[in-house]
GROMACS .gro file of C-alpha atoms in nm:
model
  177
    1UNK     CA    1  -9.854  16.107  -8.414
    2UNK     CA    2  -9.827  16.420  -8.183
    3UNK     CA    3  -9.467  16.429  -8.202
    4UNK     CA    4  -9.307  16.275  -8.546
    5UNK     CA    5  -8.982  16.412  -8.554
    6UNK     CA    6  -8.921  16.225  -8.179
    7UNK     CA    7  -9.024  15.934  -8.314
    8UNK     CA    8  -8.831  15.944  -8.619
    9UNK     CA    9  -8.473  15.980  -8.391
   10UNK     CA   10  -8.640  15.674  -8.172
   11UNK     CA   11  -8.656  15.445  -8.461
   12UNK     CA   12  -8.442  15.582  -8.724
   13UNK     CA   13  -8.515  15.422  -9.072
   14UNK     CA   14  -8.232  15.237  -9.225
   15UNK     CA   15  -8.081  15.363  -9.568
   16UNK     CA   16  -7.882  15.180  -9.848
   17UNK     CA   17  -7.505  15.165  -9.809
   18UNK     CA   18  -7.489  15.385 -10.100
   19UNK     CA   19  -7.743  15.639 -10.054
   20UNK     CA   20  -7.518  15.659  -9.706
   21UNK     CA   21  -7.252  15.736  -9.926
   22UNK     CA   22  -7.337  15.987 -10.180
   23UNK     CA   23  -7.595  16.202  -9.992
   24UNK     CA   24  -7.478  16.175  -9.617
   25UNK     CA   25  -7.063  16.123  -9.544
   26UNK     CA   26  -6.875  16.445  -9.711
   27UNK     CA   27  -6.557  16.380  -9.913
   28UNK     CA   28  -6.367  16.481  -9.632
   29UNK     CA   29  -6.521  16.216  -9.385
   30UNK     CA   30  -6.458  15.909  -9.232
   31UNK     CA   31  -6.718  15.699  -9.025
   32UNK     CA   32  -6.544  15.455  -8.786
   33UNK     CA   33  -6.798  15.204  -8.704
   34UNK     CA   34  -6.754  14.909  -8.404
   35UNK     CA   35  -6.972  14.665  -8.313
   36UNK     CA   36  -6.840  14.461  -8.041
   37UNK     CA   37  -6.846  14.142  -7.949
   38UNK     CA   38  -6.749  13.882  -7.700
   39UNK     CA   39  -6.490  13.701  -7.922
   40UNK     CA   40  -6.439  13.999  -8.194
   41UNK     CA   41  -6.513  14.335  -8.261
   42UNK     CA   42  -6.596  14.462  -8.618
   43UNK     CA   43  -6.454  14.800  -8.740
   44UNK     CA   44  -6.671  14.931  -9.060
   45UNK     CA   45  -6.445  15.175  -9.219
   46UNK     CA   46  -6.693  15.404  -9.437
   47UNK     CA   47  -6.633  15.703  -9.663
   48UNK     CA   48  -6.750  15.846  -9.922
   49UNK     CA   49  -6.634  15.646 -10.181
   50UNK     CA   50  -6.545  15.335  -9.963
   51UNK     CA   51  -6.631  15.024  -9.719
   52UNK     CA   52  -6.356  14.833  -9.546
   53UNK     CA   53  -6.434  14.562  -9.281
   54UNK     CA   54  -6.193  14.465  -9.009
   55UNK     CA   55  -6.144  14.192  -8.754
   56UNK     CA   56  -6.012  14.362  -8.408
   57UNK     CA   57  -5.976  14.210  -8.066
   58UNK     CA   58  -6.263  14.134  -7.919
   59UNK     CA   59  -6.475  14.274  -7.600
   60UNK     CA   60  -6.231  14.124  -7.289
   61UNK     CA   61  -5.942  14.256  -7.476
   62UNK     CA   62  -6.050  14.664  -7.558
   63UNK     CA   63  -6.225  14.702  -7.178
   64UNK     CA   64  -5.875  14.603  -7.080
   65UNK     CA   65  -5.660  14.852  -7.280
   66UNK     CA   66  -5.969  15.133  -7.225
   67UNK     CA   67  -6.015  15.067  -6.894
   68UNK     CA   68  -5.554  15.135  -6.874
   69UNK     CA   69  -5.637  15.475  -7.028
   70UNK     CA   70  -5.919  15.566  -6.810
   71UNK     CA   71  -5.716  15.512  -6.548
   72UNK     CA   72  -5.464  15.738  -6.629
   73UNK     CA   73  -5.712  15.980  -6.720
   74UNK     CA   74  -5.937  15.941  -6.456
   75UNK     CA   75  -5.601  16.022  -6.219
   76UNK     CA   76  -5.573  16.372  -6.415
   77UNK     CA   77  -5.891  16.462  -6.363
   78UNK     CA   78  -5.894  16.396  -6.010
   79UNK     CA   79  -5.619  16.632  -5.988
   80UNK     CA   80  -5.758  16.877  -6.180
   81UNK     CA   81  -6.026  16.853  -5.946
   82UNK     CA   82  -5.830  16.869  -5.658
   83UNK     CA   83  -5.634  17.175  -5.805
   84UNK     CA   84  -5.366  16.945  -5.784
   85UNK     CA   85  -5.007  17.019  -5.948
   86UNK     CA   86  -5.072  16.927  -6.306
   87UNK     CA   87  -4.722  16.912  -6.400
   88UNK     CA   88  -4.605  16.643  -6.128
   89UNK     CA   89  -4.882  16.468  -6.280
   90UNK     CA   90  -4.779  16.482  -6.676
   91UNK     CA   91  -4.390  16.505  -6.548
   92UNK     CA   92  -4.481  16.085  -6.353
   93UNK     CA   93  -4.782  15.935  -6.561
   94UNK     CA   94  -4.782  16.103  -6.898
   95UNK     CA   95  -4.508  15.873  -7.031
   96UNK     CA   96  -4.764  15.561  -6.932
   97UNK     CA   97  -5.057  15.723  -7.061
   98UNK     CA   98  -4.858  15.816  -7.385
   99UNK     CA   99  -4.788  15.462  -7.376
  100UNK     CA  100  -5.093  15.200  -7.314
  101UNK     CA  101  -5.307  15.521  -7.527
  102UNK     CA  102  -5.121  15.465  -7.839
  103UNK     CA  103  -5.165  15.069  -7.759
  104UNK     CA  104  -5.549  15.119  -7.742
  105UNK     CA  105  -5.487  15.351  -8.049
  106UNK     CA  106  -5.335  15.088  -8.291
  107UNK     CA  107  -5.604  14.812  -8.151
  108UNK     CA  108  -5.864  15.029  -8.268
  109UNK     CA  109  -5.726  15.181  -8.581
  110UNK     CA  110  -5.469  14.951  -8.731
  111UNK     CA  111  -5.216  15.080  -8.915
  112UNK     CA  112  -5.221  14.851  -9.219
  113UNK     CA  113  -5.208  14.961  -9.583
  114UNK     CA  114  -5.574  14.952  -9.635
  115UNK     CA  115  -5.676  15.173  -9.323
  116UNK     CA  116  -5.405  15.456  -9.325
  117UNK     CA  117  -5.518  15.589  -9.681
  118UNK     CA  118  -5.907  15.608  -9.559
  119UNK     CA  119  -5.835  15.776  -9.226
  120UNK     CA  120  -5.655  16.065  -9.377
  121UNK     CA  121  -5.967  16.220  -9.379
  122UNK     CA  122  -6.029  16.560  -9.190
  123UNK     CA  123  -6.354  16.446  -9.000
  124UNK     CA  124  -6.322  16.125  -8.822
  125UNK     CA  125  -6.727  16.029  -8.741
  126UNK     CA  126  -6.703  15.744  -8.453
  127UNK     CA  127  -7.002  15.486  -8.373
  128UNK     CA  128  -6.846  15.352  -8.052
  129UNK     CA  129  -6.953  15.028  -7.916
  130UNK     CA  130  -6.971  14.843  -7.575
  131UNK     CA  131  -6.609  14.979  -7.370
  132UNK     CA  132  -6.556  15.199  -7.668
  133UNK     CA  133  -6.821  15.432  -7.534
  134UNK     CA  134  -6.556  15.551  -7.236
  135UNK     CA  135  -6.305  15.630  -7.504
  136UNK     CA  136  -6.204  15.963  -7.504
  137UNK     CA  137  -6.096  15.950  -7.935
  138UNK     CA  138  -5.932  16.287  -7.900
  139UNK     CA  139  -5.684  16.237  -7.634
  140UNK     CA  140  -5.543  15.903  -7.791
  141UNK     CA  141  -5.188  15.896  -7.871
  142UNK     CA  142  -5.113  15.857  -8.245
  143UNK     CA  143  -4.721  15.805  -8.227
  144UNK     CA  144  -4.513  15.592  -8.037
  145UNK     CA  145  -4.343  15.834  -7.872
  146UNK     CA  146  -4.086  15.797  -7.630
  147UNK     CA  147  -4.037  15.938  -7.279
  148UNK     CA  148  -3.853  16.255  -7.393
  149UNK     CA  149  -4.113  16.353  -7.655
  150UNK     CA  150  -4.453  16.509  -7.678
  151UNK     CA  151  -4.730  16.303  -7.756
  152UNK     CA  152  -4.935  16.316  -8.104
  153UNK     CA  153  -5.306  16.307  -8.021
  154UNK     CA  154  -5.578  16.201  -8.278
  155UNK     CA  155  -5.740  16.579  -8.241
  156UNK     CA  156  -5.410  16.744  -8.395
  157UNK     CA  157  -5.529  16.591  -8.700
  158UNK     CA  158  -5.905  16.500  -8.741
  159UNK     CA  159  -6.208  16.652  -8.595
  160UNK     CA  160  -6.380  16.391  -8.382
  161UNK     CA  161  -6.777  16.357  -8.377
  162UNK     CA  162  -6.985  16.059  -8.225
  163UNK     CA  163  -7.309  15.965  -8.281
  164UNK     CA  164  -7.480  15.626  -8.168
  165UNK     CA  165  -7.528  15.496  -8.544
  166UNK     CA  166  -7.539  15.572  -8.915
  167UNK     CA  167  -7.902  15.578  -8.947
  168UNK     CA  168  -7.914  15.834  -8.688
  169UNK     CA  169  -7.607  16.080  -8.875
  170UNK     CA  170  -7.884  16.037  -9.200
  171UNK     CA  171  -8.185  16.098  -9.025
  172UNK     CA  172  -7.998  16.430  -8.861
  173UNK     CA  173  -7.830  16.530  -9.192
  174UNK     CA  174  -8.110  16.471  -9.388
  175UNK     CA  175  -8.320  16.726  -9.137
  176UNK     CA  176  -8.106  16.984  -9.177
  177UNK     CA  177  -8.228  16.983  -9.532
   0.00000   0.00000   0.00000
């Protein structure tokens, strides 16, 4: 009672698929759901004028291709740190990060048919799950590239938000009413 808006991001209030929809996700966004599980994870594609529901590998399977790209990751940032030489770095690990990244990429956001027209939105909005939680979305490699060729990260073409679930994105948007 003394503090209602606290309360109401504690317990966020379900909404309909629909009202979703309509009155929260812009034409220009994409939510990227996960839930997952030991055996499976479920990808809810939603947009504004769309659902799409997707079998991926499950929990054993993502830790192992995130836990790859923290890795390499986690080895450029400890050079950063460091003030290490950054280019020794990108010039000996970048290939392998450009590598098991885009792996981790296509695991997560298959390129089939029905997922490349709904992704082609601006705004990607990401409900991570479980591993997905240590996923950096903006550095992962979009391409296969090879060795002699830049990488294409996910950032060059969407803006990347994350927020722990839908109910929460309404109760937020709805505030700012």
């Amino acid at each position: 009672t003394q503090s209602p808006a606290y309360y109401a991001l504690q317990h966020p209030q379900p909404i309909t698929l629909e009202e979703f929809q309509q009155h929260i996700l812009g034409s220009d966004e994409a939510m990227l759901a996960y839930d997952v599980l030991d055996k499976e994870t479920v990808l809810f594609v939603v947009t504004h004028d769309s659902l799409l529901t997707l079998s991926l590998p499950g929990k054993d399977a993502l830790g192992t291709s995130v836990n790859q790209v923290r890795s390499h990751i986690d080895v450029m940032l400890n050079v950063l740190h460091n003030q290490g030489d950054l280019s020794a770095w990108a010039t000996r690990d970048l290939p392998d990060y450009a590598t098991d990244s885009y792996a981790l990429f296509q695991q997560l956001i298959p390129s089939s048919p029905r997922v490349v027209p709904l992704i082609e939105h601006k705004s990607l909005i990401v409900v991570p799950s479980g591993p997905l939680f240590n996923v950096p979305w903006e550095s992962l490699v979009t391409t296969n590239s090879s060795a002699n060729s830049t990488p294409h990260y996910l950032i060059e073409d969407h803006a990347i938000s994350y927020i722990p679930s839908g109910s929460l994105l309404a109760l937020v948007r709805q505030s700012e009413h």
